[in-house]
Amino acid sequence: MSTSLTEPRTPAAASATGPAAGTLPAPLSAEELAAWRGLLCAHAMLVKALDAELEAAHGFPLSSFEALEALASASGRRLRMCELAERARLSRSGLTRLADRLERAGLIERVDCASDARGSFAVLTAAGTAVLAAAGPTYADVIRRRLLDQLSEADLARLGRVCERVLEASPAREARGSGCCA
Amino acid sequence: MSTSLTEPRTPAAASATGPAAGTLPAPLSAEELAAWRGLLCAHAMLVKALDAELEAAHGFPLSSFEALEALASASGRRLRMCELAERARLSRSGLTRLADRLERAGLIERVDCASDARGSFAVLTAAGTAVLAAAGPTYADVIRRRLLDQLSEADLARLGRVCERVLEASPAREARGSGCCA
DNA sequence: ATCGTGTAGTTGCGCCAGCAAGTATCCGGA
DNA sequence: TCCGGATACTTGCTGGCGCAACTACACGAT
């Protein structure tokens, strides 16, 4: 009755037919599909919850928090724009606007880069530091309650390893010359 | 030097100080933070790759694919709009526009609901079915190569269970009367 | 010194999503 | 019967994001 992905296949057959045949990619098993969808749903739930709670309690969303956090943990509380864009998983233009907002809010400042006149640093201000310090517990609390509390020690360790493996298995910066700052 | 989340804490101390003290939420350990960030990065990478490959090979993005797939696996290849919105993780208005696009592309049709004059169904057309069948292998291939191939059987099973646990631990439809269709 | 290529950041533009308000309909109770 | 409140979907509006184009600068080669 359904076209496609749910074709029940014995999980054992997966690795057998999968990489071997080469003509059409093996459809996903029910278990595989469930894991993937679970990942999507869990991510959506977590991000939505974080966004909502940060916004409610401190007036800025997750993306701002992540940028501020990246700056706070950088040496000198400053980062080149492109470096910050990468850490916040934003495009350069996306980061330009986010930095505009944060700067208007007084949380960061832009300062020109002495060694490269093209570039500038985003620098966390005192206000930004304070605001971040206030929001940190909210952030940690949401992640702990909704994610970490549901994970055993072993789950946590395995999750970390799996994500690492998945990330290094994919070029990621694929369609990009990459390079950028130091 | 850094304000906040990275405070190195012995992982063992986590469960000890964590739920006990109750005043301020325990900051995240390095391992916890790494797992959470890994999740964010892996999700971003996977979604971006899927979006790009689906768009390149079939001319529509992940969100469209997910909606079409939900319809394909529904009985009668049709779903009430609100039900479809939930499965595609979109707001009602978001789904209205997506349905507009899919309808313009001839991939779905809207048909009025006989038993409830307020409602309508999104119904997969023959063209939609064909297009989805063509895109399915691309979808499966990306997920398999970038995610599943990096997971052992045990990883996969655990990932599924963990996501399920995380999801049922959170109200999710929290700020919603929920209810909707059948 | 000059030129060509590449990089850093910004800006114009369009897309897509959510919120809030609006319309039509349903349904339970007085 | 009629009414109030809830539900299904749509629409107006706004905001955030990416792509492509643009400016300014850096750097290696001639």
XYZ file of C-alpha atoms (C1' of nucleotides) in Angstrom:
424
model
C 0.000 0.000 0.000
C 2.887 2.362 0.566
C 5.291 3.139 -2.185
C 8.629 3.257 -0.802
C 10.761 3.534 2.203
C 8.978 1.292 4.545
C 9.387 -1.905 2.561
C 9.924 -4.334 5.366
C 13.281 -5.940 4.932
C 15.012 -8.176 7.389
C 17.632 -6.055 9.131
C 20.160 -8.810 8.543
C 19.736 -8.529 4.791
C 20.740 -4.872 4.953
C 24.465 -5.210 5.055
C 24.225 -8.112 2.656
C 22.386 -6.424 -0.185
C 23.388 -2.903 0.724
C 26.864 -2.074 -0.467
C 27.087 -5.146 -2.654
C 24.627 -4.914 -5.514
C 25.327 -1.285 -6.370
C 22.440 -0.702 -8.749
C 19.721 0.701 -6.525
C 20.412 1.738 -2.984
C 18.801 -0.518 -0.420
C 15.644 1.009 1.007
C 15.646 1.780 4.686
C 14.438 -0.783 7.151
C 11.755 0.125 9.634
C 14.356 0.328 12.364
C 16.615 2.568 10.333
C 13.760 4.831 9.402
C 12.636 5.018 12.999
C 16.083 6.017 14.180
C 16.417 8.685 11.539
C 12.974 10.096 12.193
C 13.602 9.952 15.886
C 16.669 12.025 15.337
C 14.724 14.615 13.372
C 11.944 14.802 15.915
C 14.232 14.903 18.911
C 16.280 17.647 17.336
C 13.205 19.673 16.479
C 11.817 19.289 19.967
C 15.049 20.258 21.665
C 15.709 23.267 19.492
C 12.173 24.508 19.815
C 12.234 24.131 23.579
C 15.575 25.891 23.879
C 14.473 28.694 21.631
C 11.247 29.196 23.525
C 12.764 29.087 26.998
C 15.695 31.324 26.155
C 13.414 33.796 24.450
C 10.974 33.797 27.333
C 13.531 34.083 30.090
C 16.191 36.247 28.482
C 14.763 37.737 25.322
C 16.992 36.157 22.727
C 16.882 32.922 20.762
C 19.171 29.947 20.538
C 21.142 31.271 17.590
C 22.152 34.342 19.564
C 23.051 32.233 22.544
C 25.287 30.016 20.492
C 27.121 32.968 19.005
C 27.610 34.589 22.390
C 28.757 31.302 23.846
C 31.278 30.836 21.071
C 32.673 34.268 21.786
C 32.766 33.682 25.529
C 34.813 30.556 25.146
C 37.189 32.107 22.638
C 40.455 33.570 23.815
C 40.057 37.296 24.284
C 36.279 36.857 24.022
C 36.649 37.682 20.364
C 36.389 35.822 17.097
C 36.747 36.698 13.461
C 33.372 36.969 11.779
C 33.922 33.983 9.529
C 35.113 31.837 12.382
C 32.050 32.796 14.352
C 29.833 32.029 11.386
C 31.206 28.527 11.269
C 30.683 27.898 14.953
C 27.157 29.220 14.806
C 26.518 27.153 11.681
C 25.491 30.237 9.754
C 26.391 31.587 6.351
C 28.547 34.684 6.273
C 25.580 36.855 5.444
C 23.512 35.224 8.107
C 26.151 36.023 10.627
C 26.429 39.617 9.443
C 22.757 40.157 10.335
C 22.990 38.292 13.596
C 26.000 40.386 14.537
C 24.015 43.492 13.605
C 21.285 42.490 16.031
C 23.683 41.594 18.796
C 25.569 44.817 18.294
C 22.373 46.872 18.394
C 21.533 45.086 21.618
C 24.927 46.038 22.998
C 26.009 42.454 23.503
C 28.913 42.492 21.087
C 31.088 45.041 19.363
C 32.802 44.925 16.024
C 36.448 45.881 16.064
C 38.642 46.097 13.022
C 41.366 43.557 12.646
C 44.807 45.152 12.813
C 46.625 42.523 10.820
C 44.040 42.264 8.046
C 42.141 45.372 7.059
C 39.434 43.327 5.381
C 38.431 41.585 8.527
C 36.832 42.408 11.812
C 36.367 40.758 15.145
C 33.151 40.261 17.007
C 33.940 41.000 20.627
C 31.766 40.162 23.575
C 30.957 43.264 25.645
C 30.556 43.335 29.397
C 26.810 43.428 28.892
C 27.042 40.441 26.591
C 29.059 38.550 29.139
C 26.524 39.280 31.843
C 23.558 38.354 29.706
C 25.204 35.142 28.655
C 26.044 34.234 32.217
C 22.406 34.717 33.122
C 21.180 32.608 30.242
C 23.668 29.780 30.644
C 21.757 28.010 33.404
C 18.552 28.121 31.382
C 20.344 26.586 28.458
C 21.989 23.887 30.529
C 18.781 23.138 32.346
C 16.753 22.540 29.206
C 19.389 20.297 27.698
C 19.789 18.391 30.895
C 16.141 17.826 31.598
C 15.036 17.051 28.085
C 18.044 15.245 26.743
C 20.732 14.258 29.191
C 18.466 13.007 31.923
C 17.109 10.440 29.466
C 20.558 9.116 28.666
C 22.607 6.619 30.611
C 26.348 7.134 30.907
C 26.804 4.593 28.149
C 24.205 6.271 25.947
C 25.945 9.580 26.348
C 29.350 8.209 25.497
C 28.030 6.357 22.506
C 26.073 9.334 21.269
C 29.196 11.432 21.374
C 31.235 8.880 19.499
C 28.555 8.276 16.911
C 28.133 11.947 16.129
C 31.843 12.372 15.824
C 32.084 9.462 13.452
C 29.175 10.674 11.355
C 30.679 14.125 11.101
C 34.135 13.066 10.118
C 32.697 10.669 7.552
C 31.184 13.593 5.675
C 33.191 16.270 3.923
C 30.848 18.844 5.486
C 32.544 21.934 4.085
C 32.115 20.203 0.756
C 31.053 22.978 -1.595
C 33.341 25.485 -0.024
C 36.922 26.407 -0.638
C 37.071 26.616 3.130
C 40.132 28.354 4.402
C 39.097 31.621 5.974
C 40.800 33.097 8.983
C 43.498 31.654 11.170
C 38.880 32.352 31.054
C 35.498 31.247 29.797
C 32.373 32.155 31.626
C 30.143 29.307 31.592
C 29.287 25.985 30.178
C 32.622 24.436 29.820
C 33.526 24.435 33.488
C 35.392 21.183 33.683
C 33.625 18.948 36.117
C 34.372 15.315 36.748
C 31.758 13.350 34.854
C 31.188 11.236 37.947
C 30.215 14.284 39.947
C 27.453 15.008 37.473
C 24.810 12.701 38.748
C 25.886 13.460 42.283
C 25.548 17.217 42.262
C 23.068 17.359 39.439
C 19.549 16.640 40.596
C 20.459 16.968 44.259
C 21.326 20.557 45.068
C 18.390 22.099 43.234
C 19.444 25.725 43.389
C 21.355 26.232 40.201
C 21.289 23.654 37.471
C 24.565 21.821 37.097
C 26.572 23.106 34.170
C 27.237 20.696 31.372
C 30.341 18.570 31.427
C 32.657 18.569 28.455
C 31.335 15.184 27.409
C 27.735 16.287 27.660
C 28.416 19.418 25.724
C 30.260 17.476 23.065
C 27.371 15.062 22.623
C 24.833 17.849 22.359
C 26.926 19.829 19.906
C 27.627 16.698 17.943
C 23.919 16.185 17.660
C 23.404 19.704 16.377
C 26.223 19.451 13.871
C 25.281 15.999 12.642
C 21.694 17.079 12.187
C 22.711 20.186 10.308
C 25.025 18.247 8.054
C 22.474 15.568 7.268
C 19.645 17.950 6.569
C 21.788 20.157 4.402
C 23.054 17.191 2.408
C 19.581 15.789 1.933
C 18.207 19.128 0.898
C 20.985 19.719 -1.584
C 20.890 16.275 -3.160
C 17.116 16.116 -3.417
C 16.998 19.587 -4.904
C 19.754 18.803 -7.376
C 18.413 15.441 -8.484
C 14.659 15.995 -8.313
C 14.011 19.682 -7.927
C 12.401 19.766 -4.526
C 13.698 20.053 -0.974
C 13.518 17.817 2.043
C 10.376 19.408 3.431
C 8.472 18.547 0.277
C 9.834 15.046 0.292
C 8.723 14.469 3.832
C 5.220 15.677 3.119
C 4.934 13.515 0.021
C 6.306 10.530 1.894
C 3.807 11.013 4.693
C 1.009 11.015 2.137
C 2.369 7.966 0.348
C 2.435 5.927 3.501
C -1.026 7.028 4.579
C -4.015 4.921 3.760
C -5.665 6.211 0.601
C -2.571 8.311 -0.051
C -4.384 11.145 1.674
C -4.116 13.001 4.943
C -5.963 15.822 6.595
C -3.992 19.029 6.404
C -3.444 19.268 10.121
C -2.318 15.685 10.355
C 0.121 16.301 7.535
C 1.371 19.436 9.237
C 2.232 17.424 12.306
C 4.089 14.764 10.374
C 6.025 17.347 8.414
C 6.741 19.237 11.637
C 5.259 22.415 10.213
C 2.810 24.935 11.553
C -0.618 24.993 9.958
C 0.216 28.080 7.962
C 3.523 26.621 6.945
C 1.768 23.588 5.617
C -0.801 25.665 3.765
C 1.991 27.259 1.723
C 3.840 24.011 1.207
C 0.613 22.423 -0.001
C 0.131 25.400 -2.322
C 3.528 24.755 -3.856
C 3.004 21.028 -4.162
C -0.414 21.556 -5.671
C 0.932 24.029 -8.192
C 3.548 21.453 -9.098
C 0.789 18.897 -9.603
C 2.119 16.562 -6.941
C -0.871 16.745 -4.632
C -4.501 17.775 -4.810
C -6.750 19.253 -2.191
C -10.100 17.568 -1.838
C -12.810 18.685 0.517
C -13.602 16.483 3.431
C -17.116 15.074 3.201
C -17.618 14.558 6.904
C -16.269 17.931 7.959
C -16.817 20.907 5.710
C -14.076 22.874 7.411
C -11.411 20.404 6.512
C -9.694 19.161 3.421
C -7.433 16.334 2.483
C -4.122 16.555 0.746
C -4.086 13.710 -1.744
C -1.043 12.433 -3.562
C -1.531 12.533 -7.336
C -0.154 10.011 -9.787
C 2.546 12.497 -10.670
C 3.345 12.940 -7.019
C 3.602 9.219 -6.547
C 5.968 8.908 -9.484
C 8.146 11.779 -8.399
C 8.346 10.429 -4.887
C 9.271 6.979 -6.122
C 12.080 8.519 -8.126
C 13.357 10.541 -5.188
C 13.125 7.776 -2.619
C 16.415 6.133 -3.545
C 18.242 9.454 -3.373
C 16.843 10.027 0.074
C 17.686 6.553 1.295
C 21.123 6.714 -0.222
C 22.107 9.920 1.527
C 20.868 8.712 4.888
C 22.558 5.393 4.464
C 25.926 6.695 3.356
C 26.167 9.598 5.745
C 24.448 8.236 8.792
C 23.629 4.544 8.831
C 26.908 3.314 7.416
C 28.652 4.902 10.384
C 26.472 3.059 12.888
C 26.841 -0.479 14.144
C 23.752 -2.556 14.686
C 24.002 -1.763 18.358
C 24.430 1.955 17.704
C 21.345 1.960 15.538
C 19.213 0.180 18.075
C 20.394 2.395 20.866
C 19.891 5.555 18.853
C 16.326 4.546 18.155
C 15.594 3.808 21.776
C 17.258 6.980 22.997
C 15.310 9.204 20.647
C 12.094 7.534 21.609
C 12.828 8.024 25.276
C 13.777 11.665 24.791
C 10.619 12.324 22.849
C 8.229 10.727 25.249
C 9.912 12.492 28.142
C 8.906 15.841 26.676
C 5.340 17.029 26.330
C 6.213 18.171 22.808
C 2.745 19.444 21.861
C 3.030 21.458 25.037
C 1.677 24.867 24.113
C -1.087 23.474 21.976
C -4.573 22.364 22.685
C -3.679 19.539 20.363
C -6.659 17.586 19.240
C -7.111 18.258 15.552
C -8.451 15.694 13.162
C -9.140 12.029 13.709
C 55.001 48.492 -9.540
C 51.026 46.080 -11.467
C 47.939 42.582 -12.220
C 45.133 38.511 -11.326
C 43.231 35.597 -8.085
C 41.405 34.668 -3.712
C 39.387 35.973 0.778
C 36.490 38.976 4.463
C 32.598 41.127 5.145
C 28.238 43.499 3.592
C 24.074 44.182 0.891
C 20.061 43.121 -2.369
C 16.924 39.845 -3.018
C 13.851 36.033 -2.560
C 12.221 31.987 0.055
C 10.236 29.877 3.703
C 8.655 29.607 8.293
C 5.765 31.153 12.358
C 2.358 34.209 14.725
C -1.858 36.389 14.936
C -6.084 37.482 12.945
C -9.899 36.223 9.939
C -13.515 32.993 8.026
C -16.166 28.937 7.899
C -17.730 25.138 10.284
C -18.706 21.944 14.147
C -20.650 20.724 18.511
C -22.405 20.707 23.236
C -25.515 22.948 26.305
C -29.290 26.184 27.681
C -33.408 26.573 18.312
C -29.742 29.249 19.162
C -25.429 30.486 21.083
C -20.691 30.283 22.791
C -16.507 28.162 22.351
C -13.438 25.156 19.884
C -11.424 23.500 15.489
C -9.678 23.568 10.316
C -7.690 26.096 7.190
C -6.126 30.540 5.041
C -4.048 35.101 4.786
C -1.323 39.367 6.191
C 2.630 40.329 8.150
C 7.311 39.923 9.908
C 11.780 37.924 10.705
C 15.651 35.017 9.802
C 18.447 32.762 6.509
C 21.069 31.614 2.160
C 22.724 32.812 -2.510
C 24.810 35.826 -5.510
C 26.791 40.132 -6.390
C 29.630 43.823 -4.697
C 33.523 46.318 -2.307
C 37.750 46.303 -0.103
C 41.865 44.235 0.830
C 45.802 40.611 0.659
C 49.224 38.166 -1.679
C 51.969 35.802 -5.171
C 53.807 36.196 -9.846
C 55.601 38.723 -13.513
